[in-house]
């Protein structure tokens, strides 16, 4: 099913078993470790599964301000909620003059293995930075924004940008993969007890993972002084991802001396995307923009 895009965006048309026409395919050949056999499945509400070819959808503003954001939707690593998360967020970022890239990544249980989403996230950051001039982007102002399990993927990129996740395939793989900032919304970050109740944990690690496996996938345990600044927002009544995910991450960043802004809303639940009008989480785009401006990232068109 086609997703309707504003006219200024790249138009995409779905073909069975392949990335959409006009998308930026991440890998020049077969993705490392394999992929879903396809065809890609897109629900009427924009939920994506069976990703055979990981890719980026580019949202280019008419007057780019030099900043870019790689968007990663959630879905518990079982599907990708692009319709209500990365899609609307991309439109909002584009309206601010920020070039947005929606990442459609492989899911761990659909042929690529546990490393697949992290390989795709790392490769996506490198492709964007390597081609920054083409999109009128400052290569030192590229961030990642993740929702739920997508925040886990973004968090892992922030804390382990140099991990050797795949063998280099071209010149883009010589470019740093570290995001310049990370935005983590209603995030799944820790895989440690007693906060390991998420579907993302089950998809990544199974039912009875070892402690070493839990620690390896717990973002907060890998924070150090090189971790980029972070903006974190979550609701205290989140029924899916315990708010301790945000608290643990903010505390780890603070201990490492990394700038962090944490917003904990009293009400809002989980999966709010841009936020329903009038709800507490609907404030996050305004709060994020103020945070970005405080760091002088956006610049002028």
PDB file of C-alpha atoms in Angstrom, residues 124-275:
ATOM      1  CA  UNK A 124      22.581   4.603   7.650  1.00  0.00           C
ATOM      2  CA  UNK A 125      24.552   7.134   9.722  1.00  0.00           C
ATOM      3  CA  UNK A 126      27.608   6.573   7.527  1.00  0.00           C
ATOM      4  CA  UNK A 127      25.686   6.910   4.265  1.00  0.00           C
ATOM      5  CA  UNK A 128      24.071  10.167   5.394  1.00  0.00           C
ATOM      6  CA  UNK A 129      27.387  11.635   6.553  1.00  0.00           C
ATOM      7  CA  UNK A 130      29.256  10.460   3.451  1.00  0.00           C
ATOM      8  CA  UNK A 131      26.673  12.125   1.195  1.00  0.00           C
ATOM      9  CA  UNK A 132      26.117  15.208   3.365  1.00  0.00           C
ATOM     10  CA  UNK A 133      27.162  17.695   0.664  1.00  0.00           C
ATOM     11  CA  UNK A 134      24.582  16.247  -1.738  1.00  0.00           C
ATOM     12  CA  UNK A 135      21.784  17.005   0.747  1.00  0.00           C
ATOM     13  CA  UNK A 136      23.283  20.324   1.962  1.00  0.00           C
ATOM     14  CA  UNK A 137      23.919  18.889   5.424  1.00  0.00           C
ATOM     15  CA  UNK A 138      26.659  19.796   7.883  1.00  0.00           C
ATOM     16  CA  UNK A 139      28.315  16.420   8.668  1.00  0.00           C
ATOM     17  CA  UNK A 140      28.874  17.615  12.257  1.00  0.00           C
ATOM     18  CA  UNK A 141      25.137  18.203  12.849  1.00  0.00           C
ATOM     19  CA  UNK A 142      23.521  14.817  12.258  1.00  0.00           C
ATOM     20  CA  UNK A 143      21.475  13.320  15.082  1.00  0.00           C
ATOM     21  CA  UNK A 144      19.325  10.256  15.671  1.00  0.00           C
ATOM     22  CA  UNK A 145      15.773  10.220  17.007  1.00  0.00           C
ATOM     23  CA  UNK A 146      14.220   6.950  18.097  1.00  0.00           C
ATOM     24  CA  UNK A 147      10.815   5.910  19.410  1.00  0.00           C
ATOM     25  CA  UNK A 148      10.429   2.994  21.860  1.00  0.00           C
ATOM     26  CA  UNK A 149      12.505   0.090  20.455  1.00  0.00           C
ATOM     27  CA  UNK A 150      13.758   2.548  17.845  1.00  0.00           C
ATOM     28  CA  UNK A 151      15.185   4.534  20.761  1.00  0.00           C
ATOM     29  CA  UNK A 152      17.068   1.390  21.771  1.00  0.00           C
ATOM     30  CA  UNK A 153      18.582   1.204  18.305  1.00  0.00           C
ATOM     31  CA  UNK A 154      19.436   4.925  18.395  1.00  0.00           C
ATOM     32  CA  UNK A 155      20.857   4.535  21.899  1.00  0.00           C
ATOM     33  CA  UNK A 156      23.104   1.670  20.846  1.00  0.00           C
ATOM     34  CA  UNK A 157      24.413   3.788  17.975  1.00  0.00           C
ATOM     35  CA  UNK A 158      25.134   6.610  20.418  1.00  0.00           C
ATOM     36  CA  UNK A 159      27.049   4.506  22.937  1.00  0.00           C
ATOM     37  CA  UNK A 160      28.809   2.098  20.536  1.00  0.00           C
ATOM     38  CA  UNK A 161      29.256   3.987  17.254  1.00  0.00           C
ATOM     39  CA  UNK A 162      32.575   2.334  16.423  1.00  0.00           C
ATOM     40  CA  UNK A 163      31.569  -1.278  17.079  1.00  0.00           C
ATOM     41  CA  UNK A 164      32.710  -3.568  14.241  1.00  0.00           C
ATOM     42  CA  UNK A 165      29.242  -4.754  13.265  1.00  0.00           C
ATOM     43  CA  UNK A 166      30.010  -5.642   9.643  1.00  0.00           C
ATOM     44  CA  UNK A 167      32.875  -5.763   7.164  1.00  0.00           C
ATOM     45  CA  UNK A 168      33.285  -2.468   5.221  1.00  0.00           C
ATOM     46  CA  UNK A 169      31.621  -2.536   1.811  1.00  0.00           C
ATOM     47  CA  UNK A 170      32.628   0.817   0.285  1.00  0.00           C
ATOM     48  CA  UNK A 171      34.120   4.251   1.005  1.00  0.00           C
ATOM     49  CA  UNK A 172      31.111   5.305   3.130  1.00  0.00           C
ATOM     50  CA  UNK A 173      32.218   2.829   5.769  1.00  0.00           C
ATOM     51  CA  UNK A 174      35.313   4.937   6.444  1.00  0.00           C
ATOM     52  CA  UNK A 175      33.039   7.743   7.720  1.00  0.00           C
ATOM     53  CA  UNK A 176      32.240   7.982  11.462  1.00  0.00           C
ATOM     54  CA  UNK A 177      28.874   6.514  12.501  1.00  0.00           C
ATOM     55  CA  UNK A 178      28.552   8.468  15.770  1.00  0.00           C
ATOM     56  CA  UNK A 179      25.417  10.656  15.903  1.00  0.00           C
ATOM     57  CA  UNK A 180      26.057  14.202  17.105  1.00  0.00           C
ATOM     58  CA  UNK A 181      23.057  13.987  19.449  1.00  0.00           C
ATOM     59  CA  UNK A 182      20.439  11.425  20.413  1.00  0.00           C
ATOM     60  CA  UNK A 183      16.714  11.911  21.013  1.00  0.00           C
ATOM     61  CA  UNK A 184      15.102   9.029  22.916  1.00  0.00           C
ATOM     62  CA  UNK A 185      11.303   9.030  23.175  1.00  0.00           C
ATOM     63  CA  UNK A 186       9.418   6.584  25.456  1.00  0.00           C
ATOM     64  CA  UNK A 187      12.575   4.485  25.141  1.00  0.00           C
ATOM     65  CA  UNK A 188      13.361   0.848  25.713  1.00  0.00           C
ATOM     66  CA  UNK A 189      17.000   0.989  26.836  1.00  0.00           C
ATOM     67  CA  UNK A 190      17.774  -1.531  29.559  1.00  0.00           C
ATOM     68  CA  UNK A 191      17.535  -5.310  29.308  1.00  0.00           C
ATOM     69  CA  UNK A 192      18.275  -5.857  33.005  1.00  0.00           C
ATOM     70  CA  UNK A 193      15.856  -7.134  35.618  1.00  0.00           C
ATOM     71  CA  UNK A 194      13.313  -6.059  36.781  1.00  0.00           C
ATOM     72  CA  UNK A 195      12.755  -3.739  33.820  1.00  0.00           C
ATOM     73  CA  UNK A 196      13.154  -6.410  31.114  1.00  0.00           C
ATOM     74  CA  UNK A 197       9.441  -6.871  30.423  1.00  0.00           C
ATOM     75  CA  UNK A 198       9.338  -5.386  26.922  1.00  0.00           C
ATOM     76  CA  UNK A 199       8.646  -7.136  23.653  1.00  0.00           C
ATOM     77  CA  UNK A 200      11.903  -5.667  22.310  1.00  0.00           C
ATOM     78  CA  UNK A 201      13.852  -7.644  24.901  1.00  0.00           C
ATOM     79  CA  UNK A 202      12.095 -10.872  23.883  1.00  0.00           C
ATOM     80  CA  UNK A 203      12.733 -10.280  20.174  1.00  0.00           C
ATOM     81  CA  UNK A 204      16.410  -9.500  20.723  1.00  0.00           C
ATOM     82  CA  UNK A 205      17.348 -11.892  23.511  1.00  0.00           C
ATOM     83  CA  UNK A 206      14.645 -14.515  23.820  1.00  0.00           C
ATOM     84  CA  UNK A 207      13.025 -15.695  27.038  1.00  0.00           C
ATOM     85  CA  UNK A 208      16.041 -16.719  29.142  1.00  0.00           C
ATOM     86  CA  UNK A 209      19.121 -14.696  28.111  1.00  0.00           C
ATOM     87  CA  UNK A 210      22.376 -14.832  30.024  1.00  0.00           C
ATOM     88  CA  UNK A 211      23.391 -11.885  32.152  1.00  0.00           C
ATOM     89  CA  UNK A 212      26.196 -11.151  29.702  1.00  0.00           C
ATOM     90  CA  UNK A 213      23.673 -10.943  26.842  1.00  0.00           C
ATOM     91  CA  UNK A 214      21.439  -8.647  28.892  1.00  0.00           C
ATOM     92  CA  UNK A 215      24.350  -6.355  29.725  1.00  0.00           C
ATOM     93  CA  UNK A 216      25.550  -6.238  26.121  1.00  0.00           C
ATOM     94  CA  UNK A 217      22.173  -4.871  25.001  1.00  0.00           C
ATOM     95  CA  UNK A 218      21.571  -2.500  27.950  1.00  0.00           C
ATOM     96  CA  UNK A 219      22.325   0.943  26.538  1.00  0.00           C
ATOM     97  CA  UNK A 220      22.898   2.665  29.881  1.00  0.00           C
ATOM     98  CA  UNK A 221      25.792   0.326  30.735  1.00  0.00           C
ATOM     99  CA  UNK A 222      27.843   1.528  27.757  1.00  0.00           C
ATOM    100  CA  UNK A 223      27.658   5.283  28.279  1.00  0.00           C
ATOM    101  CA  UNK A 224      31.010   7.055  28.475  1.00  0.00           C
ATOM    102  CA  UNK A 225      32.391  10.568  27.990  1.00  0.00           C
ATOM    103  CA  UNK A 226      32.224  10.167  24.180  1.00  0.00           C
ATOM    104  CA  UNK A 227      28.486   9.521  24.196  1.00  0.00           C
ATOM    105  CA  UNK A 228      26.698  12.413  22.450  1.00  0.00           C
ATOM    106  CA  UNK A 229      24.293  14.750  24.276  1.00  0.00           C
ATOM    107  CA  UNK A 230      20.802  13.350  24.691  1.00  0.00           C
ATOM    108  CA  UNK A 231      17.189  14.532  24.957  1.00  0.00           C
ATOM    109  CA  UNK A 232      14.904  12.002  26.663  1.00  0.00           C
ATOM    110  CA  UNK A 233      11.117  12.117  27.136  1.00  0.00           C
ATOM    111  CA  UNK A 234       8.723   9.563  28.607  1.00  0.00           C
ATOM    112  CA  UNK A 235       5.429   9.364  30.485  1.00  0.00           C
ATOM    113  CA  UNK A 236       5.378   8.085  34.057  1.00  0.00           C
ATOM    114  CA  UNK A 237       2.283   5.997  33.291  1.00  0.00           C
ATOM    115  CA  UNK A 238       3.956   4.222  30.348  1.00  0.00           C
ATOM    116  CA  UNK A 239       2.543   0.658  30.451  1.00  0.00           C
ATOM    117  CA  UNK A 240       5.066  -0.773  27.967  1.00  0.00           C
ATOM    118  CA  UNK A 241       8.511   0.620  28.795  1.00  0.00           C
ATOM    119  CA  UNK A 242       9.087   1.288  32.509  1.00  0.00           C
ATOM    120  CA  UNK A 243      10.090   4.950  33.130  1.00  0.00           C
ATOM    121  CA  UNK A 244      13.248   3.593  34.775  1.00  0.00           C
ATOM    122  CA  UNK A 245      14.593   3.198  31.231  1.00  0.00           C
ATOM    123  CA  UNK A 246      14.795   6.979  30.983  1.00  0.00           C
ATOM    124  CA  UNK A 247      15.939   7.511  34.551  1.00  0.00           C
ATOM    125  CA  UNK A 248      18.772   4.979  34.309  1.00  0.00           C
ATOM    126  CA  UNK A 249      19.987   6.471  31.030  1.00  0.00           C
ATOM    127  CA  UNK A 250      19.855  10.050  32.298  1.00  0.00           C
ATOM    128  CA  UNK A 251      21.783   9.068  35.431  1.00  0.00           C
ATOM    129  CA  UNK A 252      24.447   7.274  33.374  1.00  0.00           C
ATOM    130  CA  UNK A 253      24.875  10.292  31.094  1.00  0.00           C
ATOM    131  CA  UNK A 254      25.109  12.613  34.078  1.00  0.00           C
ATOM    132  CA  UNK A 255      27.812  10.454  35.707  1.00  0.00           C
ATOM    133  CA  UNK A 256      29.793  10.518  32.461  1.00  0.00           C
ATOM    134  CA  UNK A 257      29.555  14.306  32.219  1.00  0.00           C
ATOM    135  CA  UNK A 258      27.412  14.158  29.065  1.00  0.00           C
ATOM    136  CA  UNK A 259      24.708  16.857  28.684  1.00  0.00           C
ATOM    137  CA  UNK A 260      21.221  15.390  29.038  1.00  0.00           C
ATOM    138  CA  UNK A 261      17.717  16.846  29.211  1.00  0.00           C
ATOM    139  CA  UNK A 262      15.072  14.573  30.723  1.00  0.00           C
ATOM    140  CA  UNK A 263      11.314  15.204  30.577  1.00  0.00           C
ATOM    141  CA  UNK A 264       8.978  12.912  32.520  1.00  0.00           C
ATOM    142  CA  UNK A 265       5.309  13.597  31.825  1.00  0.00           C
ATOM    143  CA  UNK A 266       2.724  12.582  34.428  1.00  0.00           C
ATOM    144  CA  UNK A 267       0.359  11.165  31.813  1.00  0.00           C
ATOM    145  CA  UNK A 268       0.677  10.014  28.240  1.00  0.00           C
ATOM    146  CA  UNK A 269       1.165   6.258  28.109  1.00  0.00           C
ATOM    147  CA  UNK A 270       3.244   4.804  25.288  1.00  0.00           C
ATOM    148  CA  UNK A 271       3.463   5.182  21.526  1.00  0.00           C
ATOM    149  CA  UNK A 272       2.382   8.811  21.280  1.00  0.00           C
ATOM    150  CA  UNK A 273       4.417   9.764  18.215  1.00  0.00           C
ATOM    151  CA  UNK A 274       4.112  13.542  17.874  1.00  0.00           C
ATOM    152  CA  UNK A 275       1.593  13.537  20.718  1.00  0.00           C
TER     153      UNK A 275
END
